PDB file of C-alpha atoms in Angstrom:
ATOM      1  CA  MET A   1     112.536 144.364 119.235  1.00  0.00           C
ATOM      2  CA  LEU A   2     113.321 141.369 116.703  1.00  0.00           C
ATOM      3  CA  THR A   3     116.457 142.505 114.623  1.00  0.00           C
ATOM      4  CA  GLY A   4     117.392 140.701 111.360  1.00  0.00           C
ATOM      5  CA  GLU A   5     119.910 141.093 108.554  1.00  0.00           C
ATOM      6  CA  LYS A   6     117.214 143.442 106.612  1.00  0.00           C
ATOM      7  CA  ILE A   7     114.551 144.326 109.119  1.00  0.00           C
ATOM      8  CA  ILE A   8     113.323 144.902 112.900  1.00  0.00           C
ATOM      9  CA  LEU A   9     110.048 143.644 114.039  1.00  0.00           C
ATOM     10  CA  ARG A  10     109.260 146.278 116.534  1.00  0.00           C
ATOM     11  CA  PRO A  11     105.686 146.710 118.845  1.00  0.00           C
ATOM     12  CA  VAL A  12     103.371 148.715 117.041  1.00  0.00           C
ATOM     13  CA  GLN A  13     102.492 152.507 117.236  1.00  0.00           C
ATOM     14  CA  PHE A  14      99.547 154.574 116.778  1.00  0.00           C
ATOM     15  CA  GLU A  15     101.005 156.462 114.173  1.00  0.00           C
ATOM     16  CA  ASP A  16     101.689 153.105 112.240  1.00  0.00           C
ATOM     17  CA  TRP A  17      98.243 153.098 110.879  1.00  0.00           C
ATOM     18  CA  GLU A  18      98.718 156.143 108.226  1.00  0.00           C
ATOM     19  CA  LYS A  19     100.778 153.354 106.547  1.00  0.00           C
ATOM     20  CA  THR A  20      98.932 150.125 107.259  1.00  0.00           C
ATOM     21  CA  ILE A  21      95.552 151.585 105.825  1.00  0.00           C
ATOM     22  CA  ASN A  22      96.618 151.865 102.450  1.00  0.00           C
ATOM     23  CA  TRP A  23      97.738 147.730 102.741  1.00  0.00           C
ATOM     24  CA  ARG A  24      94.335 147.178 104.627  1.00  0.00           C
ATOM     25  CA  ASN A  25      92.714 148.245 101.316  1.00  0.00           C
ATOM     26  CA  ASP A  26      94.962 147.180  98.849  1.00  0.00           C
ATOM     27  CA  LEU A  27      92.289 144.060  97.016  1.00  0.00           C
ATOM     28  CA  PHE A  28      95.567 142.039  96.160  1.00  0.00           C
ATOM     29  CA  ILE A  29      96.679 141.659 100.297  1.00  0.00           C
ATOM     30  CA  LYS A  30      93.448 141.195 101.443  1.00  0.00           C
ATOM     31  CA  ALA A  31      93.104 138.426  98.622  1.00  0.00           C
ATOM     32  CA  SER A  32      96.440 136.631  99.133  1.00  0.00           C
ATOM     33  CA  THR A  33      96.405 137.423 102.943  1.00  0.00           C
ATOM     34  CA  MET A  34      92.782 136.116 103.258  1.00  0.00           C
ATOM     35  CA  SER A  35      91.300 138.947 105.001  1.00  0.00           C
ATOM     36  CA  HIS A  36      87.910 140.443 104.930  1.00  0.00           C
ATOM     37  CA  PRO A  37      87.014 142.082 101.440  1.00  0.00           C
ATOM     38  CA  PHE A  38      85.615 145.257 103.057  1.00  0.00           C
ATOM     39  CA  PRO A  39      86.971 148.430 102.902  1.00  0.00           C
ATOM     40  CA  VAL A  40      88.603 150.084 106.293  1.00  0.00           C
ATOM     41  CA  THR A  41      88.402 153.514 107.144  1.00  0.00           C
ATOM     42  CA  ALA A  42      91.144 156.018 108.974  1.00  0.00           C
ATOM     43  CA  GLU A  43      88.637 155.752 111.932  1.00  0.00           C
ATOM     44  CA  MET A  44      88.458 152.192 111.870  1.00  0.00           C
ATOM     45  CA  GLU A  45      92.471 151.990 111.469  1.00  0.00           C
ATOM     46  CA  LYS A  46      92.594 154.083 113.706  1.00  0.00           C
ATOM     47  CA  ALA A  47      90.398 152.650 116.584  1.00  0.00           C
ATOM     48  CA  TRP A  48      92.355 148.788 115.754  1.00  0.00           C
ATOM     49  CA  TYR A  49      95.496 150.601 116.765  1.00  0.00           C
ATOM     50  CA  ASP A  50      94.090 152.454 119.664  1.00  0.00           C
ATOM     51  CA  ASN A  51      92.296 149.022 120.570  1.00  0.00           C
ATOM     52  CA  VAL A  52      96.265 146.966 120.462  1.00  0.00           C
ATOM     53  CA  ILE A  53      98.001 149.070 121.920  1.00  0.00           C
ATOM     54  CA  LYS A  54      95.627 149.470 124.933  1.00  0.00           C
ATOM     55  CA  ASN A  55      95.298 145.404 125.199  1.00  0.00           C
ATOM     56  CA  LYS A  56      96.554 143.626 127.480  1.00  0.00           C
ATOM     57  CA  ASP A  57      95.941 140.440 126.291  1.00  0.00           C
ATOM     58  CA  ASN A  58      98.808 138.439 125.920  1.00  0.00           C
ATOM     59  CA  ASN A  59      97.584 136.045 123.364  1.00  0.00           C
ATOM     60  CA  TYR A  60      98.214 138.468 120.514  1.00  0.00           C
ATOM     61  CA  LEU A  61     101.644 140.318 119.961  1.00  0.00           C
ATOM     62  CA  PRO A  62     101.464 142.399 116.790  1.00  0.00           C
ATOM     63  CA  PHE A  63     104.520 143.993 115.395  1.00  0.00           C
ATOM     64  CA  THR A  64     105.642 146.792 112.679  1.00  0.00           C
ATOM     65  CA  VAL A  65     108.293 145.938 110.083  1.00  0.00           C
ATOM     66  CA  VAL A  66     110.667 148.143 109.770  1.00  0.00           C
ATOM     67  CA  SER A  67     113.239 148.457 107.236  1.00  0.00           C
ATOM     68  CA  LYS A  68     116.853 148.066 109.628  1.00  0.00           C
ATOM     69  CA  GLU A  69     118.528 150.789 107.499  1.00  0.00           C
ATOM     70  CA  THR A  70     115.694 153.115 106.603  1.00  0.00           C
ATOM     71  CA  LYS A  71     113.509 152.439 109.606  1.00  0.00           C
ATOM     72  CA  GLU A  72     110.435 153.076 106.506  1.00  0.00           C
ATOM     73  CA  VAL A  73     107.430 151.045 107.651  1.00  0.00           C
ATOM     74  CA  LEU A  74     107.611 147.755 105.659  1.00  0.00           C
ATOM     75  CA  GLY A  75     104.648 145.746 106.800  1.00  0.00           C
ATOM     76  CA  TYR A  76     102.517 143.974 109.896  1.00  0.00           C
ATOM     77  CA  PHE A  77     102.984 140.681 110.963  1.00  0.00           C
ATOM     78  CA  SER A  78     101.803 138.986 114.068  1.00  0.00           C
ATOM     79  CA  LEU A  79     101.631 135.731 116.685  1.00  0.00           C
ATOM     80  CA  ASN A  80      98.373 135.295 117.725  1.00  0.00           C
ATOM     81  CA  ASN A  81      96.019 133.262 119.036  1.00  0.00           C
ATOM     82  CA  ILE A  82      98.389 132.193 121.257  1.00  0.00           C
ATOM     83  CA  ASN A  83      97.374 128.993 123.538  1.00  0.00           C
ATOM     84  CA  TRP A  84      99.949 128.910 126.529  1.00  0.00           C
ATOM     85  CA  ILE A  85      98.859 125.275 127.841  1.00  0.00           C
ATOM     86  CA  SER A  86      99.083 123.620 124.145  1.00  0.00           C
ATOM     87  CA  ARG A  87     102.197 126.077 123.761  1.00  0.00           C
ATOM     88  CA  VAL A  88     100.664 126.269 119.785  1.00  0.00           C
ATOM     89  CA  ALA A  89     100.224 129.896 118.077  1.00  0.00           C
ATOM     90  CA  PHE A  90      99.500 131.466 114.284  1.00  0.00           C
ATOM     91  CA  VAL A  91     101.201 133.620 112.983  1.00  0.00           C
ATOM     92  CA  SER A  92     100.224 136.191 110.111  1.00  0.00           C
ATOM     93  CA  GLY A  93     101.258 139.391 108.467  1.00  0.00           C
ATOM     94  CA  ALA A  94     102.295 140.883 105.211  1.00  0.00           C
ATOM     95  CA  ILE A  95     104.537 143.077 103.689  1.00  0.00           C
ATOM     96  CA  GLY A  96     102.770 146.080 102.202  1.00  0.00           C
ATOM     97  CA  ASN A  97     104.185 147.687  99.063  1.00  0.00           C
ATOM     98  CA  HIS A  98     104.243 145.641  95.826  1.00  0.00           C
ATOM     99  CA  GLN A  99     107.598 146.946  95.054  1.00  0.00           C
ATOM    100  CA  ASN A 100     108.751 144.983  98.219  1.00  0.00           C
ATOM    101  CA  PHE A 101     107.541 141.717  97.902  1.00  0.00           C
ATOM    102  CA  GLY A 102     110.116 139.082  96.661  1.00  0.00           C
ATOM    103  CA  LYS A 103     112.743 140.573  98.530  1.00  0.00           C
ATOM    104  CA  GLY A 104     112.899 138.091 101.209  1.00  0.00           C
ATOM    105  CA  LEU A 105     111.222 140.260 104.116  1.00  0.00           C
ATOM    106  CA  GLY A 106     108.502 138.036 105.042  1.00  0.00           C
ATOM    107  CA  ARG A 107     110.815 135.067 104.930  1.00  0.00           C
ATOM    108  CA  GLU A 108     112.977 137.300 107.587  1.00  0.00           C
ATOM    109  CA  ALA A 109     109.953 138.277 109.477  1.00  0.00           C
ATOM    110  CA  VAL A 110     108.304 134.744 109.785  1.00  0.00           C
ATOM    111  CA  MET A 111     111.811 133.274 110.566  1.00  0.00           C
ATOM    112  CA  LEU A 112     112.316 135.869 113.558  1.00  0.00           C
ATOM    113  CA  LEU A 113     108.889 135.194 114.494  1.00  0.00           C
ATOM    114  CA  ASN A 114     109.309 131.587 114.602  1.00  0.00           C
ATOM    115  CA  LYS A 115     112.438 131.971 116.248  1.00  0.00           C
ATOM    116  CA  TYR A 116     110.985 134.387 118.709  1.00  0.00           C
ATOM    117  CA  ALA A 117     108.424 131.846 119.808  1.00  0.00           C
ATOM    118  CA  PHE A 118     110.243 129.187 120.082  1.00  0.00           C
ATOM    119  CA  GLU A 119     113.446 130.709 122.218  1.00  0.00           C
ATOM    120  CA  TYR A 120     111.664 133.134 124.065  1.00  0.00           C
ATOM    121  CA  LEU A 121     108.051 132.483 124.564  1.00  0.00           C
ATOM    122  CA  ASN A 122     108.577 128.324 124.601  1.00  0.00           C
ATOM    123  CA  LEU A 123     106.121 127.870 122.570  1.00  0.00           C
ATOM    124  CA  ASN A 124     106.362 124.454 120.793  1.00  0.00           C
ATOM    125  CA  LYS A 125     104.266 125.076 117.122  1.00  0.00           C
ATOM    126  CA  VAL A 126     103.664 127.943 115.244  1.00  0.00           C
ATOM    127  CA  CYS A 127     101.023 127.619 112.271  1.00  0.00           C
ATOM    128  CA  ALA A 128      99.710 129.266 109.689  1.00  0.00           C
ATOM    129  CA  TRP A 129      96.523 129.124 107.270  1.00  0.00           C
ATOM    130  CA  VAL A 130      97.993 130.377 103.681  1.00  0.00           C
ATOM    131  CA  ARG A 131      96.574 129.862 100.562  1.00  0.00           C
ATOM    132  CA  ARG A 132      98.017 126.778  98.451  1.00  0.00           C
ATOM    133  CA  ASP A 133      98.626 129.450  95.096  1.00  0.00           C
ATOM    134  CA  HIS A 134     100.150 132.276  97.976  1.00  0.00           C
ATOM    135  CA  PRO A 135     103.345 133.135  96.351  1.00  0.00           C
ATOM    136  CA  ALA A 136     105.188 132.770  99.804  1.00  0.00           C
ATOM    137  CA  MET A 137     104.205 128.910  99.935  1.00  0.00           C
ATOM    138  CA  LYS A 138     107.093 127.854  98.536  1.00  0.00           C
ATOM    139  CA  THR A 139     109.167 130.079 100.856  1.00  0.00           C
ATOM    140  CA  TRP A 140     107.157 128.843 104.100  1.00  0.00           C
ATOM    141  CA  LEU A 141     108.190 125.413 103.121  1.00  0.00           C
ATOM    142  CA  ASP A 142     111.921 125.889 102.531  1.00  0.00           C
ATOM    143  CA  ILE A 143     112.498 127.300 105.764  1.00  0.00           C
ATOM    144  CA  GLY A 144     110.845 124.478 107.561  1.00  0.00           C
ATOM    145  CA  ALA A 145     106.810 124.672 107.425  1.00  0.00           C
ATOM    146  CA  VAL A 146     105.120 121.301 107.286  1.00  0.00           C
ATOM    147  CA  SER A 147     101.825 120.929 105.646  1.00  0.00           C
ATOM    148  CA  GLU A 148      99.453 119.219 107.941  1.00  0.00           C
ATOM    149  CA  GLY A 149      96.392 119.087 105.321  1.00  0.00           C
ATOM    150  CA  THR A 150      94.667 121.271 102.596  1.00  0.00           C
ATOM    151  CA  LEU A 151      90.849 122.580 102.892  1.00  0.00           C
ATOM    152  CA  ARG A 152      89.711 122.588  99.065  1.00  0.00           C
ATOM    153  CA  ARG A 153      87.614 125.357  97.754  1.00  0.00           C
ATOM    154  CA  HIS A 154      87.696 127.370 101.801  1.00  0.00           C
ATOM    155  CA  PHE A 155      88.144 130.764 100.215  1.00  0.00           C
ATOM    156  CA  PHE A 156      86.405 132.980  97.685  1.00  0.00           C
ATOM    157  CA  ALA A 157      88.664 135.911  96.379  1.00  0.00           C
ATOM    158  CA  GLU A 158      88.920 137.641  93.450  1.00  0.00           C
ATOM    159  CA  GLY A 159      85.987 135.419  91.652  1.00  0.00           C
ATOM    160  CA  SER A 160      86.724 132.329  92.712  1.00  0.00           C
ATOM    161  CA  TYR A 161      87.454 129.179  95.308  1.00  0.00           C
ATOM    162  CA  HIS A 162      91.014 128.823  96.552  1.00  0.00           C
ATOM    163  CA  ASP A 163      92.667 126.034  98.335  1.00  0.00           C
ATOM    164  CA  VAL A 164      93.858 126.549 101.699  1.00  0.00           C
ATOM    165  CA  GLU A 165      96.793 125.317 102.826  1.00  0.00           C
ATOM    166  CA  PHE A 166      97.220 124.414 107.182  1.00  0.00           C
ATOM    167  CA  ILE A 167     101.568 124.779 107.923  1.00  0.00           C
ATOM    168  CA  SER A 168     103.678 124.472 110.670  1.00  0.00           C
ATOM    169  CA  TRP A 169     106.871 125.085 112.048  1.00  0.00           C
ATOM    170  CA  PHE A 170     107.555 122.846 115.097  1.00  0.00           C
ATOM    171  CA  ARG A 171     110.091 123.107 117.806  1.00  0.00           C
ATOM    172  CA  GLU A 172     112.540 120.325 117.246  1.00  0.00           C
ATOM    173  CA  LYS A 173     112.466 120.861 113.806  1.00  0.00           C
ATOM    174  CA  GLN A 174     114.105 124.732 114.642  1.00  0.00           C
ATOM    175  CA  GLY A 175     117.138 122.586 116.971  1.00  0.00           C
ATOM    176  CA  GLN A 176     115.049 123.311 119.900  1.00  0.00           C
ATOM    177  CA  VAL A 177     113.620 120.107 121.863  1.00  0.00           C
TER     178      VAL A 177
END
């Protein structure tokens, strides 16, 4: 488990599906995280959790975000597409309930994952594809991400095309050479 000031990132548990099913069907979360726009059924969500829990692949490391104080499930984040040769991974995830947006929980989750990636997994770079207009874009840049480029009109959601930024955090920027 990765413990921060407000949150804990713990391994996923099957019963988490009862919370995440609602978030995976939230159109705002789907659009802002660039997820597929199709409905997710309870059976699909349960199958996803069952598959992830049984999966022995070390290229995908999913975590559930829980409140340090109440242990309530708040969201999900992962390190994925890990390339152990190049020492590069991607980070993705979301804070689920809208009332928890803007409280620094996603910021803390990404900071914990980056620390884990650089200090424990010996990765060199953590990347993310982010809608340029995503509410957290400024936060990611504030915590050390750099923009490596923009894909213009790359993602369609909410009736229009959106620019997508490729951002990265680097080991040396975290003080880990």
